[in-house]
XYZ file of C-alpha atoms in Angstrom:
605
model
C 0.000 0.000 0.000
C 1.344 3.421 -0.975
C 0.267 6.409 1.110
C 0.276 9.897 -0.380
C 0.023 13.144 1.568
C -0.930 16.398 -0.140
C -0.566 19.866 1.357
C -2.946 22.559 0.097
C -3.471 26.191 0.969
C -6.546 28.401 0.813
C -5.816 31.917 -0.444
C -7.873 34.968 -1.416
C -8.949 35.161 -5.050
C -6.226 37.463 -6.332
C -8.489 39.428 -8.666
C -10.619 40.440 -5.671
C -7.838 41.414 -3.302
C -7.898 44.897 -1.844
C -6.151 46.671 1.008
C -7.856 48.488 3.846
C -6.915 51.914 5.252
C -4.386 50.230 7.562
C -2.576 48.698 4.581
C -3.647 45.173 5.541
C -5.398 42.717 3.279
C -9.191 42.891 3.473
C -10.451 39.304 3.707
C -14.094 39.901 4.568
C -16.283 39.371 1.531
C -13.353 38.165 -0.595
C -13.702 34.759 -2.246
C -11.279 32.081 -1.083
C -9.811 29.433 -3.375
C -7.192 26.724 -3.560
C -3.795 28.048 -4.620
C -3.131 27.170 -8.266
C 0.002 25.101 -7.664
C -1.801 23.096 -4.966
C -4.373 22.020 -7.551
C -1.590 20.242 -9.434
C -0.401 18.519 -6.256
C -3.908 17.160 -5.625
C -4.290 16.146 -9.257
C -0.993 14.243 -9.354
C -1.521 12.505 -5.997
C -4.945 11.284 -7.092
C -3.552 10.192 -10.459
C -0.747 8.187 -8.827
C -3.107 6.646 -6.267
C -5.538 5.605 -9.006
C -2.703 3.743 -10.761
C -1.522 2.004 -7.564
C -4.110 -0.436 -6.122
C -4.621 -0.187 -2.367
C -3.251 3.351 -2.175
C -4.678 6.151 -0.066
C -4.434 9.951 -0.158
C -4.613 12.292 2.840
C -4.967 16.014 2.123
C -3.792 18.502 4.776
C -4.454 22.201 5.161
C -3.558 24.649 7.923
C -5.939 27.512 8.441
C -9.191 28.735 9.959
C -12.290 26.500 9.979
C -13.355 27.980 6.627
C -10.283 26.360 5.029
C -12.326 23.163 5.097
C -13.538 24.305 1.654
C -10.269 23.436 -0.088
C -10.278 19.996 1.562
C -13.788 19.357 0.295
C -12.710 20.263 -3.223
C -9.650 17.998 -3.090
C -11.656 15.099 -1.630
C -14.391 15.502 -4.236
C -11.755 15.336 -6.976
C -10.391 12.077 -5.590
C -13.779 10.461 -4.942
C -14.827 11.198 -8.512
C -11.835 9.112 -9.646
C -12.429 6.210 -7.277
C -9.569 7.001 -4.896
C -9.484 6.372 -1.142
C -9.088 9.976 0.033
C -9.757 12.019 3.159
C -8.746 15.346 4.631
C -7.122 16.754 7.768
C -7.923 20.312 8.826
C -5.202 21.641 11.123
C -6.947 24.510 12.834
C -6.681 26.333 16.127
C -6.412 30.007 17.149
C -2.990 28.989 18.506
C -1.758 28.647 14.901
C -2.618 32.248 14.007
C 0.254 34.467 12.918
C 2.430 31.604 11.660
C 5.353 32.530 9.419
C 6.703 29.960 6.971
C 8.810 28.094 9.529
C 5.989 27.990 12.110
C 3.656 26.793 9.330
C 6.119 24.076 8.359
C 6.446 22.945 11.979
C 2.663 22.670 12.401
C 2.195 20.727 9.174
C 5.179 18.488 9.857
C 3.731 17.613 13.260
C 0.348 16.823 11.705
C 1.994 14.684 9.016
C 3.906 12.748 11.681
C 0.650 12.214 13.559
C -1.194 10.831 10.528
C 1.786 9.106 8.873
C 3.902 7.493 7.787
C 3.658 8.549 4.133
C 5.620 7.433 1.110
C 5.260 10.597 -0.942
C 4.318 14.111 0.191
C 3.199 16.469 -2.571
C 2.875 20.246 -2.301
C 2.466 23.214 -4.595
C 5.657 24.941 -5.714
C 4.558 27.997 -3.730
C 1.402 29.857 -2.784
C 0.356 32.775 -4.940
C -0.341 35.138 -2.032
C 3.116 34.967 -0.424
C 5.185 33.338 -3.196
C 8.076 32.231 -0.982
C 8.381 28.543 -1.869
C 9.894 27.996 1.594
C 7.400 25.737 3.342
C 7.913 22.529 1.270
C 11.718 22.289 1.741
C 11.346 23.334 5.389
C 8.909 20.467 5.929
C 11.390 18.139 4.233
C 14.140 19.342 6.571
C 11.980 18.933 9.675
C 10.930 15.425 8.609
C 14.507 14.531 7.553
C 13.373 13.729 4.016
C 14.814 14.470 0.578
C 13.131 17.126 -1.539
C 12.761 17.869 -5.241
C 11.096 21.069 -6.369
C 9.013 22.362 -9.276
C 8.425 18.870 -10.674
C 6.927 18.936 -14.160
C 7.352 15.260 -15.075
C 7.589 12.170 -12.889
C 7.462 8.418 -12.982
C 7.084 6.231 -9.901
C 8.701 2.784 -10.107
C 8.610 0.831 -6.882
C 10.399 2.935 -4.271
C 12.175 5.203 -6.768
C 10.901 8.409 -8.282
C 12.286 9.736 -11.570
C 11.533 13.439 -12.002
C 12.012 16.290 -14.423
C 12.153 19.630 -12.643
C 11.420 23.002 -14.208
C 14.016 25.427 -12.850
C 14.066 29.208 -13.152
C 15.816 29.140 -16.511
C 16.550 25.492 -17.121
C 15.760 21.872 -16.391
C 16.993 19.133 -14.043
C 16.500 15.385 -14.416
C 16.892 13.553 -11.121
C 16.100 10.399 -9.195
C 15.077 10.203 -5.550
C 14.216 7.375 -3.196
C 10.966 7.253 -1.253
C 9.887 8.566 1.151
C 10.308 12.081 -0.168
C 8.725 15.516 -0.468
C 8.161 17.118 -3.855
C 6.618 20.368 -5.028
C 4.606 20.514 -8.233
C 5.059 22.851 -11.174
C 1.907 24.357 -12.579
C 1.902 22.293 -15.762
C 2.590 18.912 -14.147
C -0.914 17.557 -14.686
C -4.574 18.475 -14.913
C -5.488 20.821 -12.036
C -8.032 19.640 -9.499
C -11.072 21.887 -9.952
C -14.504 20.992 -8.672
C -17.739 23.072 -8.913
C -19.192 24.427 -5.629
C -22.176 22.067 -5.583
C -19.909 19.020 -5.810
C -17.698 20.351 -3.016
C -20.744 20.866 -0.815
C -21.738 17.226 -1.347
C -18.448 15.943 0.089
C -19.216 13.883 3.239
C -18.071 15.732 6.347
C -17.005 12.430 7.954
C -14.043 12.354 5.544
C -12.495 15.406 7.209
C -10.703 15.121 10.539
C -10.012 18.242 12.607
C -6.682 18.444 14.428
C -5.954 21.209 16.933
C -2.836 22.179 18.872
C -3.703 19.919 21.831
C -3.351 16.874 19.576
C 0.175 17.796 18.536
C 3.397 17.806 20.579
C 3.434 20.438 23.296
C 5.460 23.408 21.997
C 4.946 27.020 20.851
C 2.810 27.431 17.752
C 1.685 30.288 15.538
C 3.030 33.738 16.308
C 4.879 32.399 19.346
C 6.874 30.052 17.098
C 7.434 32.575 14.324
C 10.891 34.076 13.886
C 9.892 36.783 11.406
C 7.641 39.789 11.880
C 5.936 41.917 9.250
C 6.277 45.633 9.946
C 5.613 48.602 7.694
C 3.613 47.881 4.544
C 3.825 49.974 1.408
C 0.995 49.866 -1.043
C 2.186 49.654 -4.643
C -0.469 51.775 -6.270
C 0.153 52.130 -9.990
C -1.824 54.585 -12.054
C -1.432 54.350 -15.788
C -2.199 57.232 -18.152
C -4.343 55.126 -20.537
C -3.592 57.447 -23.469
C -5.128 56.171 -26.717
C -7.348 57.303 -29.568
C -8.984 54.223 -31.075
C -10.843 56.216 -33.721
C -7.723 57.844 -35.173
C -5.968 56.322 -38.191
C -3.276 53.815 -37.287
C -0.509 56.042 -38.638
C -1.641 58.908 -36.377
C -1.867 56.589 -33.374
C 1.690 55.367 -33.909
C 3.076 58.892 -34.294
C 1.314 60.046 -31.152
C 2.414 56.934 -29.194
C 6.086 57.519 -29.995
C 5.759 61.189 -29.057
C 4.258 60.219 -25.704
C 7.049 57.694 -25.091
C 9.601 60.446 -25.735
C 7.764 62.845 -23.424
C 7.799 60.240 -20.649
C 11.512 59.519 -21.059
C 10.736 55.894 -21.923
C 13.290 55.927 -24.741
C 16.083 57.550 -22.733
C 19.283 55.837 -21.615
C 19.680 53.379 -18.771
C 17.710 54.108 -15.639
C 20.281 52.466 -13.377
C 22.341 54.847 -11.213
C 26.110 54.870 -11.285
C 27.316 51.695 -9.545
C 28.391 52.149 -5.953
C 32.000 51.756 -4.969
C 33.064 49.309 -2.252
C 35.819 49.639 0.268
C 37.510 46.761 2.036
C 34.979 46.001 4.769
C 36.691 43.382 6.993
C 35.938 44.985 10.333
C 35.665 43.345 13.755
C 31.859 43.480 13.745
C 29.208 41.017 12.557
C 29.620 38.715 9.566
C 27.284 38.895 6.575
C 27.407 35.703 4.516
C 26.377 35.120 0.897
C 25.495 31.787 -0.656
C 26.863 31.500 -4.197
C 25.066 29.409 -6.806
C 27.096 27.804 -9.609
C 26.602 29.490 -12.948
C 25.092 32.668 -11.512
C 28.059 34.976 -11.160
C 26.016 38.124 -11.910
C 23.566 37.395 -9.084
C 26.389 36.391 -6.726
C 28.074 39.710 -7.444
C 24.858 41.597 -6.614
C 24.496 39.721 -3.326
C 28.155 40.261 -2.406
C 27.773 43.976 -3.055
C 24.681 44.099 -0.833
C 26.466 42.112 1.880
C 29.442 44.473 1.751
C 27.212 47.522 2.173
C 25.377 45.902 5.093
C 28.657 44.844 6.709
C 30.135 48.310 6.235
C 27.248 49.861 8.168
C 27.968 47.411 11.010
C 31.783 47.648 10.865
C 31.688 43.968 9.993
C 32.929 41.666 7.232
C 31.625 39.431 4.471
C 31.938 35.721 3.696
C 31.103 34.023 0.406
C 29.942 30.404 0.775
C 30.684 28.709 -2.533
C 29.829 25.090 -3.408
C 31.963 25.498 -6.545
C 35.397 26.833 -7.425
C 35.663 30.632 -7.567
C 38.767 32.736 -7.997
C 39.885 34.688 -4.941
C 40.349 37.811 -7.045
C 36.804 37.572 -8.449
C 35.240 36.924 -5.027
C 37.233 39.752 -3.461
C 36.395 42.189 -6.247
C 32.689 41.524 -5.759
C 32.823 42.375 -2.049
C 33.777 39.144 -0.241
C 36.441 39.426 2.453
C 36.635 35.653 2.913
C 35.505 32.692 0.856
C 34.520 29.270 2.204
C 34.578 26.487 -0.374
C 31.916 23.860 0.395
C 33.872 20.930 -0.971
C 31.851 17.930 -2.158
C 28.421 19.614 -1.955
C 26.667 18.662 -5.195
C 22.922 18.788 -4.445
C 20.859 21.244 -2.446
C 20.312 19.159 0.685
C 24.065 18.530 0.979
C 24.843 22.216 0.439
C 22.251 23.153 3.070
C 23.721 20.686 5.553
C 27.198 22.161 5.067
C 25.945 25.753 5.352
C 23.922 24.923 8.478
C 26.982 23.358 10.103
C 29.099 26.402 9.253
C 26.385 28.765 10.564
C 26.074 26.915 13.873
C 29.802 27.282 14.422
C 30.278 30.834 13.110
C 26.922 32.455 14.045
C 26.867 35.023 11.223
C 24.710 38.124 11.575
C 22.925 37.314 8.316
C 22.960 34.916 5.360
C 21.823 36.117 1.930
C 20.899 33.629 -0.802
C 19.610 33.916 -4.361
C 15.848 33.711 -4.816
C 16.164 30.868 -7.301
C 14.848 27.325 -7.212
C 18.144 26.141 -5.741
C 18.706 29.123 -3.462
C 15.225 28.904 -1.988
C 15.610 25.233 -1.128
C 19.028 25.661 0.465
C 17.989 28.755 2.436
C 14.724 27.170 3.607
C 16.498 24.024 4.782
C 19.190 26.029 6.580
C 16.577 28.212 8.301
C 14.699 25.129 9.523
C 17.904 23.413 10.628
C 19.338 26.285 12.687
C 16.110 28.062 13.707
C 16.609 31.226 11.664
C 14.023 33.708 10.484
C 13.925 33.724 6.668
C 12.418 36.378 4.387
C 11.790 35.127 0.874
C 12.128 36.969 -2.427
C 13.371 40.282 -0.986
C 13.828 43.261 -3.309
C 15.521 45.659 -0.876
C 17.747 45.270 2.190
C 18.633 47.742 4.935
C 19.899 47.904 8.517
C 17.651 49.432 11.175
C 18.785 49.384 14.809
C 21.469 46.873 13.826
C 18.850 44.413 12.570
C 18.258 43.329 8.967
C 15.095 44.656 7.347
C 14.165 42.851 4.125
C 11.449 44.321 1.924
C 9.462 41.705 0.017
C 6.524 41.907 -2.394
C 3.347 40.017 -1.586
C -0.224 39.475 -2.685
C 0.499 39.387 -6.383
C 2.641 42.523 -6.210
C -0.040 44.697 -4.618
C 2.273 45.695 -1.767
C 5.732 45.348 -0.286
C 6.278 44.588 3.368
C 9.206 45.157 5.720
C 10.129 41.859 7.378
C 12.513 41.474 10.302
C 13.787 38.346 12.041
C 14.132 37.883 15.798
C 16.633 35.021 15.514
C 20.384 35.475 16.072
C 21.026 34.508 12.436
C 18.855 36.444 9.994
C 18.262 35.150 6.491
C 16.843 36.409 3.202
C 16.602 35.228 -0.378
C 16.904 38.047 -2.915
C 15.505 38.449 -6.415
C 17.857 38.674 -9.348
C 18.418 42.109 -10.834
C 16.848 44.201 -8.053
C 20.024 45.222 -6.216
C 22.668 47.590 -7.618
C 25.779 45.882 -8.891
C 28.796 47.727 -7.472
C 31.996 48.618 -9.250
C 34.640 45.961 -8.618
C 37.291 46.601 -6.008
C 40.856 45.359 -5.809
C 40.933 42.726 -3.078
C 41.878 39.076 -2.689
C 39.473 37.045 -0.551
C 41.020 34.778 2.049
C 40.053 31.157 1.381
C 39.183 28.193 3.566
C 37.400 24.925 2.841
C 34.943 22.620 4.557
C 33.880 19.178 3.365
C 30.196 18.448 2.894
C 28.603 15.094 3.644
C 26.964 13.464 0.639
C 23.741 11.754 1.677
C 23.029 10.269 -1.750
C 19.238 10.480 -1.455
C 18.863 12.696 -4.534
C 20.817 11.912 -7.690
C 20.981 14.547 -10.421
C 21.275 12.877 -13.818
C 21.307 15.954 -16.018
C 21.169 19.738 -15.782
C 20.671 22.173 -18.612
C 20.366 25.951 -18.801
C 17.852 27.177 -21.398
C 18.013 30.868 -20.675
C 19.445 33.460 -18.289
C 17.587 34.310 -15.101
C 19.031 37.824 -15.231
C 17.986 38.489 -18.844
C 14.552 39.974 -18.092
C 15.478 41.190 -14.619
C 18.169 43.505 -15.951
C 16.521 44.562 -19.225
C 15.742 48.263 -19.687
C 13.063 47.435 -22.261
C 11.000 44.255 -22.562
C 8.630 43.296 -25.358
C 5.923 41.017 -24.002
C 4.508 38.592 -26.556
C 1.002 37.176 -26.203
C -0.851 34.497 -28.148
C -1.799 37.118 -30.731
C 1.686 36.472 -32.107
C 2.280 33.112 -33.786
C 5.566 31.250 -33.272
C 6.601 31.780 -36.888
C 6.110 35.544 -36.466
C 8.546 35.964 -33.580
C 11.536 36.828 -35.834
C 9.559 39.832 -37.034
C 10.378 41.522 -33.708
C 14.154 41.325 -34.101
C 14.412 44.846 -35.566
C 12.226 46.300 -32.814
C 14.349 44.544 -30.185
C 17.516 45.946 -31.745
C 16.130 49.479 -31.875
C 15.014 49.451 -28.240
C 17.764 47.221 -26.871
C 14.897 45.017 -25.728
C 14.533 41.484 -24.451
C 11.553 39.257 -25.249
C 9.126 38.070 -22.572
C 5.858 36.191 -22.878
C 2.469 35.433 -21.389
C 1.606 32.082 -19.881
C -0.292 30.968 -22.997
C 2.854 31.382 -25.052
C 5.072 29.409 -22.673
C 2.335 26.788 -22.277
C 2.567 26.366 -26.034
C 6.193 25.371 -25.578
C 7.759 27.787 -28.069
C 9.252 30.067 -25.419
C 10.878 28.961 -22.166
C 9.170 29.218 -18.779
C 11.850 31.705 -17.697
C 10.356 34.101 -20.275
C 6.929 34.018 -18.632
C 5.828 37.266 -17.021
C 3.029 37.339 -14.476
C 1.826 35.883 -11.238
C 3.038 32.352 -12.037
C 6.086 33.674 -13.869
C 8.393 36.656 -13.389
C 7.863 40.144 -12.005
C 9.997 42.705 -13.797
C 10.619 46.470 -13.661
C 11.900 47.684 -17.039
C 11.913 51.329 -18.049
C 9.580 50.409 -20.960
C 7.285 47.417 -21.392
C 5.686 46.848 -24.816
C 2.700 44.475 -24.678
C 1.947 42.948 -28.073
C -0.789 40.461 -28.862
C -1.940 40.033 -25.273
C -5.360 40.826 -23.857
C -3.719 42.061 -20.651
C -5.419 39.968 -17.984
C -4.553 40.533 -14.322
C -2.413 37.399 -13.987
C -0.042 38.711 -16.648
C -0.056 42.468 -16.064
C 0.633 42.129 -12.339
C 4.130 41.084 -13.387
C 4.844 44.523 -14.888
C 3.339 46.706 -12.178
C 6.782 48.197 -11.569
C 7.460 49.065 -15.200
C 8.152 52.755 -15.805
C 5.984 53.007 -18.930
C 3.694 50.474 -20.616
C 2.875 50.614 -24.342
C 0.098 48.284 -25.505
C -0.762 47.215 -29.049
C -4.058 45.361 -29.500
C -6.860 45.511 -32.111
C -9.609 45.265 -29.452
C -10.302 48.734 -28.070
C -11.934 47.136 -25.013
C -9.028 44.810 -24.175
C -8.080 45.067 -20.474
C -4.448 45.662 -21.452
C -5.309 49.302 -22.210
C -6.465 49.847 -18.616
C -2.963 48.831 -17.520
C -1.055 50.850 -20.120
C 0.184 54.418 -20.328
C 0.098 54.508 -24.119
C -2.062 52.442 -26.459
C -2.276 51.687 -30.144
C -5.594 50.113 -31.170
C -4.533 48.081 -34.180
C -3.203 44.726 -35.305
C 0.488 44.682 -34.586
C 1.128 43.469 -38.127
C -0.448 46.695 -39.446
C 1.657 49.092 -37.386
C 5.038 47.507 -36.661
C 6.761 48.915 -39.760
C 5.754 52.480 -38.967
C 6.471 51.968 -35.261
C 10.017 50.916 -36.095
C 10.472 53.901 -38.418
C 9.120 56.411 -35.885
C 11.201 54.919 -33.061
C 14.370 54.979 -35.153
C 13.794 58.652 -35.947
C 13.073 59.509 -32.288
C 15.992 57.520 -30.841
C 18.484 59.032 -33.297
C 17.535 62.474 -32.006
C 17.884 61.756 -28.319
C 20.852 63.428 -26.544
C 22.194 59.910 -26.008
C 20.674 56.809 -27.487
C 21.731 53.626 -25.681
C 25.085 55.275 -25.007
C 25.574 56.678 -28.563
C 25.937 60.336 -29.441
C 23.689 61.472 -32.315
C 25.440 61.640 -35.629
C 26.131 65.140 -37.002
C 23.725 66.302 -39.676
């Protein structure tokens, strides 16, 4: 008999989310739903159980009594497919205020109570918080292996063969059961059940577990090591300039004029890179976790660590599971470098980092907000009891404590998060921190040997794209399904003129002709280019939320009522095929007359 556990989360319907006068999320009257990634976890667990006679599925959720709704939906999905399935509602006022680690501890305790399980499936992350921390933290607490963002899998006996969708690539791996895995959005058919079918789910199939039925220890806010402080509302007002009744040629001319007026065609928005001194003071240590193949992101993190350390009269350490030159590490801002020898997979890297952190007690550890970085950081935080802020976009020191600003709720706000633990941790998005000028410094080097547990075996890794490509782009052209695959080369001239990178909507990446790393939106990337050009997309919320931070948005769509125009500063109501030639001509003329155009001086007349 194979036993499957599934973890699901109830979240507000993102399209209905609003903030009250106090800056907090208004939940009253807002529809609640199962997080999209969790639907795939339910779907895959039921599918596997249906193929394995005698199997059973137990679905867990942590939340208020109303969270029973997502359990009913999951159970109804399984019953409809002839699967032995039931639910566990972990609910108690004592669980209120849980951060990711406190959430992981509660769910891990409930899983232990109802277990053992052979395979635990979760969503890759929840769409309201988007940290991706809870699944690997549960794996760490249960002493289980973990594989994340699984898009393909085959279960043979006690071995799982998986294909994992990474930020900008792919990993093929094998893992022995029992294990924890998180599901990518396209893994399987999502579990969706109409309200009347959910209501018909027998209540006897749901067991309620409260804090008194779990081991005696702090729960909820009392067990949380991070605190949310100030919240900033990210209110974006677009100009919505368009004249749908004007001829296309007039619309294009006016659109380019408006882009010039807004400075959307000017040079780079990035300020002059900051200089770094040699920090290496007697104060606290700020550590950075390097990820192989991501030198640009490592350099950003080292620069941030050096600035934080400088404000504390401290020093910086670069933790590298791969070979790095001492000159390169030192020039980026590292005073010392620790080579994690023999650490090949994330759980082994995390074990080595946790051991180093226990011995050295750094003030903070910064890690990349990538698939790998999130897993390592989450495991380390669970192992050493550290508060972890996920997906930070800004870092500062206040009263000698780390304040990490992170976006939440689909990009509607950013929140200041602080940790109460001795070691403070944060994962940081690519491309959001300034990259400093290099300094002349050689990092001192030491080495520690990691223990290889051998529970996860990576068979193949490939990189399909660059994680930093969209994050660092000044201009991005977003392609929707109004553009056919064969038409993509038609945008090469426009990209060259604007110095632009190409992004895409989910429908395009679902079609398989652009990589997932190109996807912009709530289940893709959030970007902040100076100019975003939306072409062939209707502009639904799930996509446009990913460009809320763009300086200017230009939309091209033949439907004057398309929602993309409500989220754009400048609009052209036309088929892109009918206006791209003139748009290129007008842009070339305008760019050539700028004081500087992508670093070039205008040619003399």
